[in-house]
Coordinates of N, CA and C in Angstrom, one line a residue:
Chain A
I10 N 10.9 -47.7 45.5 CA 10.9 -46.4 46.0 C 12.3 -46.1 46.8
L11 N 13.0 -45.1 46.3 CA 14.3 -44.8 47.0 C 14.1 -44.0 48.2
N12 N 14.8 -44.4 49.2 CA 14.6 -43.8 50.6 C 16.0 -43.5 51.1
V13 N 15.9 -42.2 51.7 CA 17.1 -41.7 52.2 C 16.8 -41.4 53.9
E14 N 17.5 -42.0 54.6 CA 17.2 -41.8 56.1 C 18.4 -41.2 56.9
Q15 N 17.9 -40.4 57.7 CA 19.0 -39.6 58.5 C 18.8 -39.9 59.9
S16 N 19.8 -39.9 60.7 CA 19.6 -40.2 62.1 C 20.8 -39.3 62.8
P17 N 20.5 -38.9 64.2 CA 19.3 -38.8 64.8 C 18.5 -37.8 64.1
Q18 N 17.3 -37.6 64.5 CA 16.3 -36.6 64.0 C 16.7 -35.3 64.5
S19 N 17.1 -35.3 65.7 CA 17.5 -34.1 66.3 C 18.6 -34.3 67.4
L20 N 19.3 -33.3 67.8 CA 20.5 -33.4 68.7 C 20.8 -32.1 69.4
H21 N 20.9 -32.2 70.7 CA 21.2 -31.0 71.5 C 22.6 -31.3 72.1
V22 N 23.6 -30.4 71.8 CA 24.9 -30.5 72.4 C 25.3 -29.2 73.0
Q23 N 26.4 -29.4 73.8 CA 27.0 -28.1 74.4 C 28.0 -27.6 73.5
E24 N 28.2 -26.3 73.5 CA 29.4 -25.7 72.8 C 30.6 -26.4 73.1
G25 N 31.4 -26.6 72.1 CA 32.7 -27.4 72.1 C 32.6 -28.9 72.0
D26 N 31.4 -29.5 72.0 CA 31.2 -30.9 71.8 C 31.5 -31.2 70.3
S27 N 31.9 -32.4 70.1 CA 32.0 -32.8 68.7 C 30.9 -33.7 68.5
T28 N 30.4 -33.9 67.4 CA 29.1 -34.6 67.0 C 29.1 -35.2 65.7
N29 N 28.3 -36.2 65.4 CA 28.2 -36.8 64.1 C 26.9 -37.3 63.8
F30 N 26.5 -37.3 62.5 CA 25.1 -37.7 62.1 C 25.4 -38.7 60.9
T31 N 24.3 -39.5 60.8 CA 24.4 -40.5 59.7 C 23.4 -40.3 58.7
C32 N 23.6 -40.6 57.4 CA 22.7 -40.6 56.2 C 22.9 -42.0 55.6
S33 N 21.7 -42.7 55.5 CA 21.7 -43.9 54.8 C 20.9 -43.8 53.4
F34 N 21.5 -44.4 52.4 CA 21.0 -44.3 51.1 C 21.0 -45.6 50.3
P35 N 20.2 -45.6 49.2 CA 20.3 -46.9 48.4 C 21.7 -47.1 47.9
S36 N 22.4 -48.4 48.0 CA 23.7 -48.5 47.5 C 23.7 -48.8 46.0
S37 N 22.5 -49.0 45.3 CA 22.5 -49.2 43.9 C 22.3 -47.9 43.2
N38 N 22.7 -47.9 41.9 CA 22.5 -46.7 41.2 C 22.9 -45.4 41.8
F39 N 24.0 -45.6 42.4 CA 24.5 -44.3 43.1 C 25.3 -43.4 42.2
Y40 N 25.1 -42.1 42.3 CA 25.8 -41.1 41.4 C 26.5 -40.2 42.3
A41 N 25.8 -39.5 43.2 CA 26.5 -38.6 44.2 C 25.6 -38.5 45.4
L42 N 26.2 -38.0 46.4 CA 25.7 -37.7 47.8 C 25.9 -36.3 48.1
H43 N 24.9 -35.5 48.5 CA 25.0 -34.1 48.7 C 24.7 -34.0 50.3
W44 N 25.4 -33.0 50.9 CA 25.1 -32.5 52.2 C 24.9 -31.0 52.2
Y45 N 23.7 -30.6 52.9 CA 23.3 -29.2 52.9 C 23.2 -28.8 54.2
R46 N 23.3 -27.6 54.6 CA 23.1 -26.8 56.0 C 21.9 -25.9 55.7
W47 N 20.9 -26.1 56.6 CA 19.8 -25.2 56.4 C 19.4 -24.6 57.7
E48 N 19.7 -23.2 57.8 CA 19.4 -22.4 58.9 C 18.0 -21.9 58.8
T49 N 17.4 -21.8 60.1 CA 16.1 -21.3 60.0 C 15.8 -20.0 59.4
A50 N 14.7 -19.9 58.5 CA 14.4 -18.6 57.8 C 15.5 -18.4 56.6
K51 N 16.2 -19.3 56.3 CA 17.3 -19.1 55.2 C 17.0 -20.3 54.2
S52 N 17.8 -20.3 53.2 CA 17.7 -21.5 52.1 C 18.8 -22.4 52.4
P53 N 18.5 -23.6 52.0 CA 19.6 -24.7 52.2 C 20.8 -24.2 51.4
E54 N 22.0 -24.5 52.0 CA 23.2 -24.1 51.5 C 24.1 -25.3 51.4
A55 N 24.7 -25.6 50.2 CA 25.6 -26.8 50.0 C 26.7 -26.8 50.8
L56 N 27.1 -28.0 51.3 CA 28.2 -28.1 52.1 C 29.2 -29.0 51.2
F57 N 28.8 -30.2 50.9 CA 29.6 -31.1 50.1 C 28.8 -31.8 49.1
V58 N 29.6 -32.2 47.9 CA 29.0 -33.2 47.0 C 30.1 -34.3 46.9
M59 N 29.6 -35.5 47.1 CA 30.6 -36.6 47.2 C 30.2 -37.6 46.2
T60 N 31.2 -38.1 45.4 CA 30.8 -39.1 44.4 C 31.5 -40.3 44.5
L61 N 32.8 -40.4 45.1 CA 33.5 -41.6 45.1 C 33.5 -42.4 46.5
N62 N 33.5 -43.7 46.4 CA 33.5 -44.6 47.5 C 34.8 -44.3 48.4
G63 N 34.7 -43.9 49.6 CA 35.9 -43.5 50.4 C 36.2 -42.1 50.5
D64 N 35.4 -41.3 49.7 CA 35.7 -39.8 49.7 C 35.5 -39.3 51.1
E65 N 36.6 -38.3 51.4 CA 36.3 -37.6 52.6 C 36.4 -36.2 52.3
K66 N 35.5 -35.2 52.7 CA 35.6 -33.7 52.3 C 35.6 -33.1 53.6
K67 N 36.3 -31.9 53.7 CA 36.3 -31.1 54.9 C 36.2 -29.6 54.6
K68 N 35.3 -28.9 55.4 CA 35.1 -27.5 55.2 C 35.2 -26.9 56.7
G69 N 36.3 -26.3 57.1 CA 36.4 -25.7 58.5 C 36.3 -26.9 59.4
Q70 N 35.4 -26.9 60.4 CA 35.4 -27.9 61.5 C 34.4 -29.0 61.0
I71 N 33.9 -28.9 59.8 CA 32.8 -29.9 59.3 C 33.5 -30.8 58.3
S72 N 33.3 -32.1 58.5 CA 33.9 -33.1 57.5 C 32.8 -34.1 57.2
A73 N 33.0 -34.8 56.1 CA 32.1 -35.9 55.7 C 32.8 -37.0 55.1
T74 N 32.2 -38.3 55.3 CA 32.9 -39.4 54.8 C 31.8 -40.2 53.9
L75 N 32.2 -41.0 53.0 CA 31.3 -41.6 52.2 C 31.6 -43.1 51.9
N76 N 30.5 -44.0 52.1 CA 30.7 -45.4 51.8 C 29.6 -45.8 50.8
T77 N 29.9 -45.9 49.6 CA 28.8 -46.3 48.5 C 28.5 -47.7 48.5
K78 N 29.3 -48.5 49.0 CA 29.1 -50.0 48.9 C 28.0 -50.4 49.9
E79 N 28.2 -49.7 51.1 CA 27.1 -50.1 52.1 C 26.1 -49.0 52.3
G80 N 26.1 -48.0 51.5 CA 25.1 -47.0 51.5 C 25.0 -46.0 52.7
Y81 N 26.1 -45.5 53.2 CA 26.1 -44.5 54.3 C 27.1 -43.4 54.2
S82 N 26.8 -42.2 54.7 CA 27.6 -41.2 54.8 C 27.6 -40.6 56.1
Y83 N 28.7 -40.2 56.8 CA 28.8 -39.6 58.1 C 29.1 -38.1 58.0
L84 N 28.5 -37.2 58.7 CA 28.9 -35.9 58.8 C 29.4 -35.6 60.3
Y85 N 30.6 -35.0 60.4 CA 31.2 -34.7 61.5 C 31.3 -33.2 61.8
I86 N 31.1 -32.7 63.0 CA 31.3 -31.4 63.4 C 32.2 -31.5 64.6
K87 N 33.4 -31.0 64.5 CA 34.4 -30.9 65.6 C 34.3 -29.6 66.3
G88 N 34.0 -29.7 67.7 CA 34.0 -28.4 68.4 C 32.9 -27.6 68.0
S89 N 31.6 -28.1 68.2 CA 30.5 -27.4 67.8 C 30.2 -25.9 68.4
Q90 N 29.8 -25.0 67.5 CA 29.6 -23.7 68.0 C 28.1 -23.4 68.0
P91 N 27.5 -22.5 68.8 CA 26.2 -22.1 68.5 C 25.7 -21.7 67.1
E92 N 26.7 -21.2 66.4 CA 26.3 -20.8 64.9 C 26.3 -22.0 64.1
D93 N 26.7 -23.2 64.5 CA 26.5 -24.4 63.8 C 25.1 -25.0 63.9
S94 N 24.2 -24.4 64.8 CA 22.9 -24.8 65.0 C 22.0 -24.7 63.6
A95 N 21.7 -25.7 63.1 CA 20.8 -25.8 61.9 C 20.4 -27.2 61.6
T96 N 19.7 -27.3 60.6 CA 19.2 -28.5 60.0 C 20.2 -29.1 58.9
Y97 N 20.7 -30.2 59.1 CA 21.6 -30.8 58.2 C 20.9 -31.8 57.3
L98 N 20.9 -31.5 56.1 CA 20.2 -32.4 55.1 C 21.2 -33.2 54.2
C99 N 20.9 -34.5 54.0 CA 21.6 -35.2 52.9 C 20.8 -35.5 51.8
A100 N 21.2 -35.7 50.7 CA 20.4 -36.0 49.4 C 21.2 -36.8 48.6
F101 N 20.5 -37.8 48.0 CA 21.0 -38.8 47.2 C 20.7 -38.6 45.7
N102 N 21.8 -38.6 44.7 CA 21.5 -38.5 43.5 C 21.7 -39.7 42.7
S103 N 20.7 -40.3 42.0 CA 20.9 -41.5 41.5 C 21.0 -41.3 39.8
G104 N 22.0 -41.8 39.2 CA 22.1 -41.6 38.0 C 22.5 -40.2 37.5
N105 N 22.7 -39.9 36.3 CA 23.3 -38.8 35.8 C 22.1 -37.8 35.4
T106 N 21.3 -37.6 36.5 CA 20.2 -36.6 36.4 C 20.3 -35.5 37.5
G107 N 19.5 -34.6 37.5 CA 19.5 -33.5 38.5 C 18.7 -33.7 39.6
K108 N 17.9 -34.8 39.7 CA 17.0 -35.1 40.9 C 17.6 -35.5 41.9
L109 N 17.3 -34.9 43.1 CA 17.9 -35.2 44.4 C 16.7 -35.8 45.3
I110 N 17.0 -37.0 46.1 CA 16.1 -37.5 47.1 C 16.7 -37.0 48.4
F111 N 15.9 -36.2 49.2 CA 16.4 -35.7 50.4 C 16.1 -36.6 51.6
G112 N 16.8 -36.7 52.5 CA 16.5 -37.2 53.8 C 15.7 -36.1 54.7
Q113 N 15.2 -36.7 55.8 CA 14.3 -35.6 56.6 C 15.1 -34.7 57.5
G114 N 16.5 -34.9 57.5 CA 17.3 -33.9 58.2 C 17.5 -34.2 59.6
T115 N 18.7 -33.8 60.0 CA 19.1 -33.8 61.5 C 19.1 -32.4 62.0
T116 N 18.4 -32.1 62.9 CA 18.4 -30.7 63.4 C 19.3 -30.6 64.8
L117 N 20.4 -29.9 64.6 CA 21.4 -29.6 65.7 C 21.1 -28.3 66.4
Q118 N 21.0 -28.4 67.7 CA 21.1 -27.3 68.6 C 22.3 -27.3 69.3
V119 N 23.0 -26.2 69.3 CA 24.3 -26.1 70.1 C 24.2 -25.1 71.2
K120 N 24.2 -25.4 72.4 CA 23.9 -24.4 73.5 C 25.2 -23.9 73.9
P121 N 25.2 -22.6 74.2 CA 26.5 -21.8 74.7 C 26.8 -22.3 76.0
Chain B
N28 N 25.9 -10.8 42.4 CA 25.1 -11.9 41.9 C 24.0 -12.1 43.0
A29 N 22.8 -12.0 42.7 CA 21.7 -12.2 43.6 C 21.3 -13.5 44.1
G30 N 21.9 -14.6 43.4 CA 21.4 -15.9 43.8 C 20.2 -16.1 43.1
V31 N 19.6 -17.2 43.7 CA 18.2 -17.8 43.2 C 17.1 -16.8 43.7
M32 N 16.3 -16.1 43.0 CA 15.2 -15.3 43.6 C 14.0 -16.0 43.4
Q33 N 13.2 -16.0 44.5 CA 11.8 -16.6 44.4 C 10.9 -15.5 44.8
N34 N 9.6 -15.4 44.2 CA 8.7 -14.6 44.7 C 7.4 -15.1 44.2
P35 N 6.4 -14.8 45.0 CA 6.5 -14.0 46.3 C 7.1 -14.9 47.4
R36 N 7.4 -14.4 48.5 CA 7.9 -15.0 49.7 C 6.8 -15.8 50.4
H37 N 5.6 -15.1 50.4 CA 4.4 -15.5 51.0 C 3.3 -15.4 50.1
L38 N 2.3 -16.3 49.9 CA 1.2 -16.3 49.0 C 0.1 -16.9 49.7
V39 N -1.1 -16.2 49.7 CA -2.2 -16.7 50.4 C -3.3 -16.8 49.2
R40 N -3.9 -18.0 49.0 CA -4.9 -18.2 48.1 C -6.2 -18.9 48.8
R41 N -7.4 -18.5 48.2 CA -8.6 -19.2 48.6 C -8.6 -20.4 47.9
R42 N -9.4 -21.3 48.3 CA -9.6 -22.7 47.6 C -10.3 -22.4 46.3
G43 N -9.7 -23.0 45.2 CA -10.2 -22.8 43.9 C -9.5 -21.8 43.1
Q44 N -8.6 -21.0 43.8 CA -7.9 -20.0 43.0 C -6.6 -20.6 42.4
E45 N -6.0 -19.8 41.6 CA -4.6 -20.1 41.0 C -3.6 -19.7 41.7
A46 N -2.4 -20.3 41.8 CA -1.2 -19.9 42.6 C -0.1 -19.9 41.5
R47 N 0.7 -18.8 41.3 CA 1.8 -18.9 40.4 C 3.1 -18.5 41.3
L48 N 4.0 -19.4 41.1 CA 5.2 -19.1 41.9 C 6.3 -18.8 41.0
R49 N 7.1 -17.9 41.3 CA 8.3 -17.5 40.3 C 9.6 -17.8 40.7
C50 N 10.4 -18.3 39.8 CA 11.9 -18.5 40.3 C 12.8 -18.0 39.2
S51 N 13.8 -17.1 39.5 CA 14.8 -16.6 38.7 C 16.0 -17.3 39.1
P52 N 16.6 -18.1 38.2 CA 17.9 -18.7 38.7 C 19.0 -17.9 38.8
M53 N 20.1 -18.4 39.3 CA 21.3 -17.6 39.5 C 21.8 -17.3 38.0
K54 N 22.5 -16.3 37.8 CA 22.9 -15.8 36.5 C 24.0 -17.0 35.9
G55 N 23.7 -17.4 34.8 CA 24.6 -18.4 34.2 C 24.0 -19.8 34.4
H56 N 23.0 -20.0 35.1 CA 22.4 -21.2 35.4 C 21.3 -21.6 34.6
S57 N 21.2 -22.7 34.0 CA 20.3 -23.0 33.0 C 19.4 -24.1 33.3
H58 N 19.7 -24.7 34.5 CA 18.8 -25.9 35.1 C 18.2 -25.3 36.4
V59 N 16.9 -25.7 36.3 CA 16.1 -25.3 37.4 C 15.3 -26.6 38.0
Y60 N 15.2 -26.5 39.4 CA 14.5 -27.7 40.0 C 13.5 -27.0 41.0
W61 N 12.4 -27.8 41.1 CA 11.3 -27.3 42.2 C 11.2 -28.4 43.1
Y62 N 11.2 -28.0 44.5 CA 10.9 -28.9 45.5 C 9.8 -28.4 46.4
R63 N 9.1 -29.3 47.1 CA 8.0 -28.9 47.9 C 8.3 -29.5 49.3
Q64 N 8.1 -28.7 50.4 CA 8.2 -29.2 51.7 C 6.7 -29.0 52.4
L65 N 6.1 -30.1 52.5 CA 4.8 -30.1 53.3 C 5.1 -30.0 54.5
P66 N 4.0 -29.6 55.4 CA 4.3 -29.5 56.9 C 4.7 -30.7 57.6
E67 N 5.8 -30.7 58.4 CA 6.3 -31.9 59.2 C 6.9 -32.7 58.2
E68 N 7.3 -32.4 56.8 CA 7.9 -33.3 55.9 C 9.3 -32.8 55.4
G69 N 10.0 -33.6 54.8 CA 11.3 -33.1 54.2 C 11.0 -32.6 52.8
L70 N 12.1 -32.2 52.1 CA 12.1 -31.6 50.8 C 11.8 -32.8 49.8
K71 N 10.7 -32.5 49.0 CA 10.3 -33.6 47.9 C 10.5 -33.1 46.5
F72 N 11.2 -33.8 45.7 CA 11.5 -33.3 44.3 C 10.0 -33.3 43.6
M73 N 9.9 -32.2 42.8 CA 8.7 -32.0 41.9 C 9.1 -32.2 40.4
V74 N 10.0 -31.3 40.0 CA 10.1 -31.1 38.6 C 11.5 -30.5 38.3
Y75 N 12.2 -31.0 37.2 CA 13.5 -30.5 36.7 C 13.4 -29.9 35.3
L76 N 13.7 -28.7 35.1 CA 13.6 -28.1 33.8 C 14.9 -27.5 33.3
Q77 N 15.2 -27.7 32.0 CA 16.2 -26.9 31.5 C 15.6 -25.9 30.4
K78 N 16.2 -24.9 30.2 CA 15.5 -23.8 29.2 C 14.5 -24.4 28.2
E79 N 13.3 -24.0 28.4 CA 12.2 -24.5 27.5 C 11.8 -26.0 27.5
N80 N 12.5 -26.7 28.2 CA 12.2 -28.1 28.3 C 12.1 -28.7 29.7
I81 N 11.0 -29.6 29.8 CA 10.8 -30.3 31.1 C 11.7 -31.6 30.9
I82 N 12.6 -31.8 31.9 CA 13.5 -33.0 31.8 C 12.9 -34.2 32.6
D83 N 12.4 -33.8 33.8 CA 11.8 -34.9 34.8 C 10.8 -34.2 35.5
E84 N 9.5 -34.7 35.4 CA 8.5 -34.2 36.2 C 7.8 -35.4 37.0
S85 N 8.8 -36.3 37.3 CA 8.2 -37.4 38.1 C 7.6 -37.3 39.4
G86 N 7.9 -36.0 40.0 CA 7.5 -35.8 41.3 C 6.3 -34.7 41.3
M87 N 5.7 -34.4 40.2 CA 4.7 -33.4 40.0 C 3.4 -34.2 40.2
P88 N 2.4 -33.7 40.9 CA 1.1 -34.3 40.9 C 0.5 -34.2 39.5
K89 N -0.3 -35.2 39.0 CA -0.7 -35.4 37.7 C -1.7 -34.3 37.3
E90 N -2.4 -33.9 38.3 CA -3.4 -32.7 37.9 C -3.2 -31.5 38.5
R91 N -3.5 -30.4 38.1 CA -3.6 -29.1 38.5 C -2.2 -28.5 38.6
F92 N -1.0 -29.1 38.5 CA 0.3 -28.6 38.7 C 0.9 -28.7 37.3
S93 N 1.6 -27.4 36.9 CA 2.4 -27.5 35.8 C 3.6 -26.5 36.1
A94 N 4.6 -26.7 35.2 CA 5.9 -25.8 35.4 C 6.4 -25.6 33.9
E95 N 7.0 -24.4 33.9 CA 7.7 -23.9 32.6 C 8.9 -23.1 33.0
F96 N 9.8 -23.1 32.0 CA 11.0 -22.4 32.0 C 11.3 -21.8 30.7
P97 N 10.6 -20.7 30.4 CA 10.6 -20.2 29.0 C 12.0 -19.6 28.8
K98 N 12.3 -19.4 27.5 CA 13.6 -19.0 26.9 C 13.9 -17.6 27.5
E99 N 13.0 -16.7 27.8 CA 13.3 -15.5 28.5 C 12.4 -15.5 29.8
G100 N 12.9 -15.0 30.8 CA 12.0 -14.9 32.1 C 12.2 -16.0 33.1
P101 N 11.6 -15.9 34.2 CA 11.7 -16.9 35.3 C 11.1 -18.1 35.0
S102 N 11.4 -19.1 35.8 CA 10.5 -20.5 35.7 C 9.3 -20.0 36.5
I103 N 8.2 -20.8 36.1 CA 7.0 -20.5 36.8 C 6.4 -22.0 37.1
L104 N 6.0 -22.1 38.5 CA 5.3 -23.3 38.9 C 3.9 -22.8 39.1
R105 N 2.9 -23.4 38.4 CA 1.6 -23.0 38.5 C 0.6 -24.1 39.1
I106 N -0.1 -23.7 40.0 CA -1.1 -24.6 40.6 C -2.5 -24.1 40.4
Q107 N -3.3 -24.8 39.6 CA -4.6 -24.4 39.4 C -5.6 -25.0 40.6
Q108 N -6.7 -24.2 40.8 CA -7.7 -24.7 41.6 C -7.1 -25.3 42.9
V109 N -6.5 -24.4 43.5 CA -5.7 -24.8 44.8 C -6.7 -25.4 45.9
V110 N -6.1 -26.3 46.7 CA -6.8 -27.0 47.7 C -6.0 -26.8 49.0
R111 N -6.7 -27.1 50.1 CA -5.9 -26.9 51.4 C -4.6 -27.7 51.5
G112 N -4.5 -28.9 51.0 CA -3.4 -29.8 50.9 C -2.2 -29.2 50.0
D113 N -2.4 -28.3 49.3 CA -1.4 -27.6 48.5 C -0.5 -26.6 49.5
S114 N -1.0 -26.4 50.6 CA -0.3 -25.5 51.6 C 1.1 -26.0 51.8
A115 N 2.0 -25.4 51.6 CA 3.4 -25.9 51.8 C 4.4 -24.9 51.4
A116 N 5.7 -25.1 51.6 CA 6.9 -24.2 51.2 C 7.4 -24.8 49.9
Y117 N 7.5 -24.0 48.8 CA 7.9 -24.4 47.6 C 9.4 -23.8 47.3
F118 N 10.2 -24.6 47.2 CA 11.8 -24.1 47.0 C 12.2 -24.3 45.5
C119 N 12.9 -23.5 44.9 CA 13.5 -23.5 43.7 C 15.0 -23.6 43.9
A120 N 15.6 -24.4 43.0 CA 17.1 -24.4 43.2 C 17.5 -24.5 41.6
S121 N 18.8 -23.9 41.4 CA 19.3 -24.0 40.2 C 20.7 -24.4 40.2
S122 N 21.2 -24.8 38.9 CA 22.7 -25.2 38.8 C 23.1 -24.9 37.3
A123 N 24.5 -24.9 37.2 CA 24.9 -24.4 35.9 C 25.1 -25.6 35.0
Q124 N 25.2 -26.7 35.6 CA 25.3 -28.0 34.8 C 24.8 -29.3 35.6
V125 N 24.6 -30.3 34.8 CA 24.3 -31.6 35.4 C 25.3 -32.7 34.7
P126 N 26.0 -33.4 35.6 CA 25.9 -33.7 37.0 C 26.4 -32.3 37.8
V127 N 25.8 -32.3 39.0 CA 26.2 -31.1 39.9 C 27.4 -31.4 40.6
A128 N 28.4 -30.5 40.5 CA 29.7 -30.8 41.1 C 29.8 -30.1 42.5
Y129 N 29.0 -28.9 42.6 CA 29.2 -28.2 43.9 C 27.8 -27.9 44.6
G130 N 26.9 -28.6 44.1 CA 25.7 -28.5 44.9 C 24.7 -27.6 44.3
Y131 N 23.5 -27.6 44.6 CA 22.5 -26.6 44.0 C 22.5 -25.2 44.8
T132 N 22.1 -24.3 44.2 CA 21.9 -23.0 44.9 C 20.4 -22.9 45.1
F133 N 19.9 -22.8 46.2 CA 18.5 -22.7 46.6 C 18.1 -21.3 46.7
G134 N 16.7 -21.1 46.4 CA 16.1 -19.9 46.7 C 15.5 -19.9 48.2
S135 N 14.9 -18.8 48.6 CA 14.4 -18.7 50.0 C 13.1 -19.3 50.1
G136 N 12.4 -19.6 49.0 CA 11.2 -20.4 48.9 C 10.0 -19.5 48.9
T137 N 8.8 -20.1 48.6 CA 7.5 -19.4 48.6 C 6.6 -20.2 49.5
R138 N 6.1 -19.6 50.6 CA 5.2 -20.3 51.5 C 3.8 -20.0 51.1
L139 N 3.1 -21.1 50.6 CA 1.8 -21.0 50.0 C 0.8 -21.4 51.2
T140 N -0.2 -20.6 51.4 CA -1.3 -20.9 52.3 C -2.5 -20.9 51.7
V141 N -3.2 -22.0 51.7 CA -4.6 -22.1 51.0 C -5.7 -21.9 52.1
V142 N -6.5 -21.0 52.1 CA -7.5 -20.7 53.1 C -8.9 -21.1 52.6

């Protein structure tokens, strides 16, 4: 059974704080690792798709790294803003198929 | 471009009735995926379809659930003889290709409540 674990489950920070979350995934049969941002009452929105060991991607103040050999990815938010409040999901793609295995998500609350 | 359209947004069914959930993928996308989110759980893969074909249905319950993506029209997820345990949010996503380079585009989901 393929399992994707995210930690922490939830996080409360002050505006301006930097934060990071972890996603652990199986290190075998790796094809891609996805990160999504999911705001309440909206649909999940793709942030990054990472495929290569050592990949680093950046979008504004959000960045992500990937280690496929040990099976983890980090998502960093520099200088969190209240509008960054959302649930951040990672998803593992094994093999050349469309199927994603999602983690439970990390819910971030940024207080002004 | 309207994105991935799901309807209805909310659906209430009595036990034993049928539920039909519709998903129109983004224009130009021929790959459709259905995911289910049970209360207090994460998104779970159900089925992956490409026009007129089921590619992977490993996440679909063996009974009462079926999915199709006809040549014309939206993808349909059909649940027959619904039970209370089917109450969940059902999300559809689409992509233009596999493997996915830029992530899936998700719809807003259909919240099914079985009473």
